[in-house]
Tab-separated table of C-alpha atoms and ligand atoms in Angstrom:
chain	number	residue	atom	x	y	z
A	30	MET	CA	71.720	19.712	41.908
A	31	LYS	CA	68.931	17.666	40.352
A	32	ILE	CA	69.329	14.401	39.580
A	33	ARG	CA	67.584	12.183	36.825
A	34	ALA	CA	67.859	8.242	37.012
A	35	LYS	CA	66.151	5.891	34.337
A	36	ALA	CA	65.596	2.527	35.344
A	37	ASN	CA	63.867	-0.347	33.015
A	38	ALA	CA	61.371	-2.784	34.489
A	39	ASN	CA	62.039	-6.590	35.046
A	40	ILE	CA	60.206	-9.411	34.246
A	41	ALA	CA	61.174	-12.561	36.183
A	42	LEU	CA	61.843	-15.719	34.960
A	43	ILE	CA	62.322	-17.613	38.217
A	44	LYS	CA	59.697	-15.680	40.798
A	45	TYR	CA	60.729	-14.060	43.953
A	46	TRP	CA	57.620	-14.864	46.321
A	47	GLY	CA	57.740	-14.964	49.958
A	48	LYS	CA	60.187	-13.085	52.287
A	49	GLU	CA	62.502	-14.422	55.020
A	50	ASN	CA	62.729	-10.864	56.580
A	51	GLU	CA	59.831	-8.479	56.040
A	52	GLU	CA	61.753	-5.109	57.267
A	53	LEU	CA	64.842	-5.692	55.009
A	54	ILE	CA	63.198	-7.676	52.179
A	55	ILE	CA	64.949	-10.611	52.578
A	56	PRO	CA	63.712	-13.080	50.105
A	57	LYS	CA	63.147	-16.721	50.590
A	58	ASN	CA	64.529	-17.728	47.475
A	59	ASN	CA	67.017	-16.492	44.598
A	60	SER	CA	65.254	-15.380	41.627
A	61	ILE	CA	66.006	-14.321	37.950
A	62	SER	CA	64.797	-11.789	35.610
A	63	LEU	CA	64.669	-10.225	31.988
A	64	THR	CA	65.007	-6.286	31.904
A	65	LEU	CA	62.860	-4.652	29.659
A	66	ASP	CA	63.516	-1.728	27.422
A	67	ALA	CA	59.961	-0.859	26.717
A	68	LEU	CA	58.789	-0.145	30.282
A	69	TYR	CA	60.833	2.263	32.382
A	70	THR	CA	60.779	4.994	35.071
A	71	ILE	CA	62.550	8.404	35.093
A	72	THR	CA	62.681	9.867	38.480
A	73	GLU	CA	64.270	13.052	39.217
A	74	VAL	CA	65.166	14.374	42.558
A	75	GLU	CA	66.211	17.683	44.345
A	76	PHE	CA	66.883	18.846	48.024
A	77	ASN	CA	64.474	21.084	49.212
A	78	ASP	CA	63.965	23.419	51.962
A	79	ASN	CA	60.639	22.261	53.280
A	80	ASN	CA	60.339	20.172	56.516
A	81	SER	CA	59.343	17.104	54.785
A	82	ASP	CA	59.722	14.944	51.498
A	83	VAL	CA	57.691	15.656	48.441
A	84	PHE	CA	56.282	13.401	46.131
A	85	TYR	CA	54.976	13.651	42.453
A	86	LEU	CA	54.151	10.685	40.830
A	87	ASP	CA	53.180	11.455	36.953
A	88	ASP	CA	52.920	14.979	37.577
A	89	LYS	CA	50.343	14.054	40.576
A	90	LEU	CA	50.772	15.370	44.013
A	91	GLN	CA	50.500	11.717	46.041
A	92	GLY	CA	48.736	11.212	49.284
A	93	ASP	CA	49.718	10.780	52.649
A	94	MET	CA	50.285	7.140	52.739
A	95	GLU	CA	52.437	7.203	49.605
A	96	HIS	CA	54.389	10.109	51.369
A	97	GLU	CA	54.885	8.237	54.370
A	98	LYS	CA	56.290	5.162	52.741
A	99	ILE	CA	58.622	7.356	50.426
A	100	SER	CA	59.940	9.127	53.609
A	101	LYS	CA	60.604	6.072	55.193
A	102	TYR	CA	62.959	4.976	52.243
A	103	ILE	CA	64.532	8.290	51.922
A	104	ASP	CA	65.440	7.710	55.626
A	105	ILE	CA	67.669	4.941	55.226
A	106	PHE	CA	69.760	7.374	52.617
A	107	ARG	CA	69.682	10.074	55.211
A	108	LYS	CA	71.095	7.930	57.776
A	109	LEU	CA	73.835	6.461	55.494
A	110	SER	CA	74.923	9.637	54.109
A	111	GLY	CA	74.452	11.825	57.576
A	112	ILE	CA	72.519	14.488	55.028
A	113	ASN	CA	69.611	15.403	56.925
A	114	LYS	CA	67.914	17.016	54.077
A	115	TYR	CA	64.234	16.469	52.597
A	116	VAL	CA	63.805	15.694	49.281
A	117	ASN	CA	61.439	16.540	45.920
A	118	VAL	CA	60.502	13.450	43.999
A	119	TYR	CA	59.258	13.534	40.439
A	120	SER	CA	58.627	10.251	39.019
A	121	PHE	CA	57.197	9.247	35.659
A	122	ASN	CA	56.044	5.727	34.757
A	123	ASN	CA	55.523	4.629	31.479
A	124	VAL	CA	54.511	1.462	32.896
A	125	PRO	CA	50.923	1.440	34.150
A	126	THR	CA	51.281	1.757	38.040
A	127	ALA	CA	50.655	-1.572	39.824
A	128	ALA	CA	48.982	-3.755	37.356
A	129	GLY	CA	51.470	-6.423	37.682
A	130	LEU	CA	53.963	-4.869	35.187
A	131	ALA	CA	56.540	-4.182	37.714
A	132	SER	CA	56.482	-0.423	37.903
A	133	SER	CA	57.482	-0.829	41.632
A	134	ALA	CA	60.759	-2.509	40.262
A	135	SER	CA	61.619	0.387	37.825
A	136	GLY	CA	60.712	2.895	40.180
A	137	TYR	CA	62.825	2.078	43.168
A	138	ALA	CA	65.585	1.064	41.310
A	139	ALA	CA	65.215	4.568	39.417
A	140	MET	CA	64.645	6.247	42.785
A	141	ALA	CA	67.696	4.392	44.705
A	142	LEU	CA	70.219	5.306	41.847
A	143	ALA	CA	68.836	8.918	41.674
A	144	LEU	CA	69.343	9.360	45.927
A	145	ASN	CA	72.632	7.595	45.399
A	146	SER	CA	73.733	10.533	43.622
A	147	LEU	CA	72.085	13.247	45.364
A	148	PHE	CA	73.349	12.046	48.798
A	149	GLN	CA	76.651	11.700	47.367
A	150	LEU	CA	77.013	8.009	48.392
A	151	ASN	CA	78.078	7.167	45.101
A	152	LEU	CA	78.036	3.392	45.777
A	153	PRO	CA	78.611	1.276	42.922
A	154	LYS	CA	75.943	-0.636	41.154
A	155	GLU	CA	75.834	-4.091	43.399
A	156	GLU	CA	75.538	-1.854	46.636
A	157	VAL	CA	72.546	0.115	45.161
A	158	SER	CA	70.664	-2.733	43.902
A	159	LYS	CA	70.830	-3.470	47.998
A	160	LEU	CA	69.049	0.098	48.540
A	161	ALA	CA	66.611	-0.837	45.721
A	162	ARG	CA	65.786	-3.971	47.067
A	163	ARG	CA	64.586	-2.027	50.547
A	164	GLY	CA	61.975	-0.297	48.409
A	165	SER	CA	60.714	-3.041	46.649
A	166	GLY	CA	62.462	-6.382	46.085
A	167	SER	CA	62.173	-6.845	42.351
A	168	ALA	CA	63.732	-3.492	42.000
A	169	SER	CA	67.122	-5.039	43.311
A	170	ARG	CA	67.188	-6.560	39.900
A	171	SER	CA	66.311	-3.252	37.604
A	172	ILE	CA	69.631	-2.023	38.594
A	173	PHE	CA	71.153	-3.947	35.912
A	174	GLY	CA	70.305	-4.680	32.104
A	175	GLY	CA	70.012	-8.284	30.498
A	176	ILE	CA	69.487	-11.250	32.454
A	177	VAL	CA	69.740	-10.641	36.188
A	178	GLU	CA	69.856	-12.572	39.421
A	179	TRP	CA	68.517	-11.737	42.600
A	180	GLU	CA	70.877	-13.518	45.175
A	181	LYS	CA	68.793	-14.029	48.242
A	182	GLY	CA	71.714	-14.104	50.772
A	183	PHE	CA	70.965	-13.840	54.249
A	184	ASP	CA	71.440	-10.283	55.434
A	185	ASN	CA	71.109	-6.666	54.152
A	186	ASP	CA	74.910	-7.034	52.954
A	187	SER	CA	74.360	-10.457	50.773
A	188	SER	CA	71.074	-10.159	49.393
A	189	LYS	CA	71.731	-8.061	45.802
A	190	ALA	CA	71.299	-8.486	42.223
A	191	ILE	CA	74.069	-9.300	39.782
A	192	LYS	CA	73.978	-9.514	35.884
A	193	LEU	CA	74.179	-13.207	34.570
A	194	ASP	CA	73.926	-12.247	30.806
A	195	ASP	CA	73.852	-9.164	28.839
A	196	ALA	CA	70.965	-11.246	26.759
A	197	ASN	CA	72.180	-9.383	23.465
A	198	TRP	CA	70.938	-12.544	21.433
A	199	ASP	CA	67.761	-13.269	19.999
A	200	ILE	CA	65.417	-12.780	22.755
A	201	ALA	CA	62.231	-10.539	23.438
A	202	MET	CA	58.801	-10.014	25.363
A	203	ILE	CA	55.457	-9.324	24.077
A	204	ILE	CA	53.375	-7.844	26.770
A	205	LEU	CA	49.787	-8.592	26.657
A	206	VAL	CA	48.064	-5.524	28.747
A	207	LEU	CA	44.770	-6.928	29.533
A	208	ASN	CA	43.686	-5.043	32.539
A	209	GLY	CA	45.654	-1.656	33.492
A	210	ASN	CA	43.790	-0.850	36.705
A	211	LYS	CA	45.443	-1.366	40.079
A	212	LYS	CA	45.529	-4.589	41.140
A	213	SER	CA	43.025	-5.930	44.029
A	214	ILE	CA	45.942	-7.256	46.528
A	215	SER	CA	49.374	-5.880	46.711
A	216	SER	CA	52.116	-8.442	46.147
A	217	ARG	CA	53.175	-7.620	49.475
A	218	GLU	CA	49.828	-8.734	51.182
A	219	ALA	CA	49.423	-11.631	48.828
A	220	MET	CA	53.326	-13.035	49.471
A	221	ARG	CA	52.290	-12.868	53.090
A	222	LYS	CA	49.053	-14.641	53.020
A	223	THR	CA	50.481	-17.293	50.613
A	224	MET	CA	53.405	-17.993	53.184
A	225	GLU	CA	50.764	-18.237	56.111
A	226	THR	CA	47.980	-20.267	54.484
A	227	SER	CA	49.041	-22.287	51.778
A	228	PRO	CA	50.132	-25.694	52.046
A	229	LEU	CA	52.002	-25.873	48.759
A	230	TYR	CA	54.312	-22.971	49.675
A	231	TYR	CA	57.027	-24.755	50.963
A	232	SER	CA	57.381	-27.480	48.433
A	233	HIS	CA	57.466	-24.831	45.848
A	234	VAL	CA	59.845	-22.780	47.313
A	235	ASN	CA	62.069	-26.170	47.873
A	236	HIS	CA	61.822	-26.881	44.122
A	237	ILE	CA	63.337	-23.111	43.185
A	238	SER	CA	67.195	-24.307	43.499
A	239	ASN	CA	66.325	-26.654	40.389
A	240	ASP	CA	64.720	-24.379	38.262
A	241	ILE	CA	67.737	-21.601	39.121
A	242	LYS	CA	70.391	-24.573	38.152
A	243	ALA	CA	68.626	-25.555	35.137
A	244	ILE	CA	67.387	-22.083	33.732
A	245	LYS	CA	71.253	-20.974	34.098
A	246	GLU	CA	72.060	-23.894	31.849
A	247	GLY	CA	69.586	-22.694	29.567
A	248	ILE	CA	71.192	-19.239	29.569
A	249	ALA	CA	74.476	-20.259	29.157
A	250	ASN	CA	73.491	-21.804	26.152
A	251	LYS	CA	71.046	-19.077	24.813
A	252	ASP	CA	68.479	-22.009	24.673
A	253	LEU	CA	65.398	-20.361	24.745
A	254	GLN	CA	62.892	-23.263	24.609
A	255	ARG	CA	64.756	-24.492	28.006
A	256	ILE	CA	64.510	-21.093	29.459
A	257	GLY	CA	60.879	-20.461	28.221
A	258	GLU	CA	59.753	-24.266	29.911
A	259	ILE	CA	61.471	-23.695	33.162
A	260	ALA	CA	60.125	-20.197	33.424
A	261	GLU	CA	56.546	-21.338	32.369
A	262	HIS	CA	56.525	-24.158	34.863
A	263	ASN	CA	57.934	-21.996	37.725
A	264	ALA	CA	55.305	-19.033	37.195
A	265	MET	CA	52.513	-21.349	37.260
A	266	ARG	CA	54.087	-23.058	40.363
A	267	MET	CA	53.978	-19.742	42.128
A	268	HIS	CA	50.533	-19.020	40.886
A	269	ALA	CA	49.251	-22.369	42.267
A	270	THR	CA	50.650	-21.530	45.633
A	271	MET	CA	48.679	-18.582	45.683
A	272	LEU	CA	45.332	-20.572	44.476
A	273	SER	CA	45.822	-22.882	47.305
A	274	SER	CA	46.170	-19.842	50.065
A	275	ASN	CA	43.225	-19.690	52.292
A	276	PRO	CA	40.948	-17.747	50.920
A	277	PRO	CA	42.510	-18.171	47.725
A	278	ILE	CA	44.392	-15.397	45.750
A	279	MET	CA	43.797	-15.447	42.075
A	280	TYR	CA	44.886	-12.924	39.457
A	281	PHE	CA	43.855	-15.029	36.500
A	282	GLU	CA	41.148	-13.125	34.756
A	283	GLU	CA	39.149	-14.784	31.819
A	284	LYS	CA	41.142	-12.917	29.522
A	285	SER	CA	44.686	-14.390	30.958
A	286	ILE	CA	43.335	-17.661	30.183
A	287	LYS	CA	42.640	-16.745	26.517
A	288	ALA	CA	46.012	-15.504	26.225
A	289	ILE	CA	47.926	-18.368	27.730
A	290	ASN	CA	46.001	-21.071	25.154
A	291	LYS	CA	46.623	-18.291	22.507
A	292	VAL	CA	50.345	-18.979	23.630
A	293	LYS	CA	50.074	-22.770	23.407
A	294	GLU	CA	48.600	-22.364	20.217
A	295	LEU	CA	51.744	-20.414	18.983
A	296	ARG	CA	53.627	-23.154	20.151
A	297	GLU	CA	51.530	-25.744	17.972
A	298	LYS	CA	52.666	-23.679	15.082
A	299	GLY	CA	56.387	-23.940	15.633
A	300	TYR	CA	57.063	-20.700	17.311
A	301	LEU	CA	59.095	-20.541	20.303
A	302	ALA	CA	56.532	-18.642	22.967
A	303	TYR	CA	56.295	-19.253	26.467
A	304	TYR	CA	54.179	-17.461	28.788
A	305	THR	CA	54.742	-15.828	32.663
A	306	MET	CA	52.143	-14.057	34.830
A	307	ASP	CA	53.030	-11.812	38.126
A	308	ALA	CA	50.722	-10.288	40.545
A	309	GLY	CA	48.278	-9.200	38.096
A	310	PRO	CA	46.125	-10.673	35.011
A	311	ASN	CA	48.764	-9.489	32.489
A	312	VAL	CA	50.140	-12.311	30.595
A	313	LYS	CA	53.917	-11.928	29.380
A	314	ILE	CA	55.138	-13.702	26.525
A	315	LEU	CA	58.751	-14.803	25.941
A	316	CYS	CA	59.746	-15.249	22.439
A	317	LYS	CA	62.484	-14.730	19.825
A	318	LYS	CA	63.211	-11.131	18.643
A	319	SER	CA	63.215	-12.421	15.103
A	320	GLU	CA	59.864	-14.100	15.319
A	321	VAL	CA	58.064	-10.970	17.044
A	322	ASP	CA	56.323	-9.620	13.830
A	323	LEU	CA	55.329	-12.962	12.649
A	324	ILE	CA	53.542	-13.419	16.275
A	325	MET	CA	52.503	-10.105	16.417
A	326	ASN	CA	50.512	-11.032	13.260
A	327	GLU	CA	48.620	-13.902	15.296
A	328	LEU	CA	48.143	-11.585	18.017
A	329	VAL	CA	46.592	-8.173	16.930
A	330	ASP	CA	43.338	-9.443	15.991
A	331	GLU	CA	42.474	-10.946	19.482
A	332	PHE	CA	44.435	-8.398	21.867
A	333	ASP	CA	44.371	-4.667	21.584
A	334	ASN	CA	46.768	-3.648	24.333
A	335	ILE	CA	50.201	-5.123	23.232
A	336	ILE	CA	53.914	-4.068	24.354
A	337	ILE	CA	56.683	-5.218	22.546
A	338	SER	CA	59.961	-4.746	24.574
A	339	GLY	CA	63.572	-5.995	23.880
A	340	VAL	CA	66.188	-6.317	26.546
A	341	GLY	CA	66.708	-3.249	28.963
A	342	GLN	CA	70.255	-1.986	29.618
A	343	ASP	CA	71.655	-0.754	33.189
A	344	ALA	CA	70.270	1.927	35.015
A	345	VAL	CA	71.427	5.069	34.666
A	346	ALA	CA	71.551	8.609	36.496
A	347	GLU	CA	73.188	11.933	35.662
A	348	GLU	CA	73.119	15.475	37.042
A	349	ILE	CA	70.745	17.550	34.873
A	350	ARG	CA	71.546	20.522	37.076
B	17	PMV	O1	58.898	-6.778	44.174
B	17	PMV	P1	57.860	-7.053	44.455
B	17	PMV	O2	57.353	-7.051	46.021
B	17	PMV	O3	56.637	-6.383	43.563
B	17	PMV	O4	57.337	-8.166	44.010
B	17	PMV	C1	57.242	-8.870	42.657
B	17	PMV	C2	56.422	-10.328	42.682
B	17	PMV	C3	56.468	-11.014	41.164
B	17	PMV	O5	56.513	-10.034	40.559
B	17	PMV	C4	55.055	-11.850	41.184
B	17	PMV	C5	57.856	-11.904	41.064
B	17	PMV	C6	59.274	-11.356	40.862
B	17	PMV	O6	59.961	-11.925	41.150
B	17	PMV	O7	59.201	-10.057	40.529
């Protein structure tokens, strides 16, 4: 039997940054994201007759560290199912890996959904989101399409994603890929350092329940201006906690600042356009789907690597053999 799963990436509008429990990946705060159809991972899994798991990413056999990580992750499924078999994993990313474009989110979501079928757990999506979370926090949200909330919860069972809205309305995201290289410091490491050393961290976290409440009102009213303003402020507050870490953590590059200024200029011209950034230099622009073409006209002369994305659907898995 071979299972193929596909999961879309997501970009957080209210960011997850910092863990309550490192082992189980229970976050400090709830987060809310938009699932994107242009960025996704396809993962195929099958049992093998070897004495170890085998992991290929984009047709490349991965090194010892990656194998160790993936095997530890598959152990969760072996334990849950009582099936002590090893697995071949073939993952294909159409997301530049580890460039702050959420490849770990789509990656672990596709993997969790595929392993859920292979190990015959057949758990419902909400349960699979908890398993995806164990690989990478943001992956919990990639199980669902539309606009998704990851409820932080307090233990393994209560920390899960739920769908808030299909986002079947006038909303899109434009991604300015400013540097597709691997990031200098992983989000896992950067979160830990921020929590340990930033004097601003807890004041940021304490403000997040207000952001969540306000953005949910915006989502209920399909009010892109409200959603965008809250998302922009939330993202920059998160980056402020990183900048105030010791030593400072900075994902901004010169081109990131240029892109942010461009988004402000777009707003002055009357477009609804808002920026957000994650653990990488790339800038994502939240905008109206109906204005994407006009906004693209404004961007193409200054930025050469641009991805336009609509709203992604739920992750899916099927048996292919
Ligand atoms: O799930 P991780 O460990 O890749 O962390 C994601 C962190 C951010 O992308 C910065 C925020 C988020 O909520 O996705």
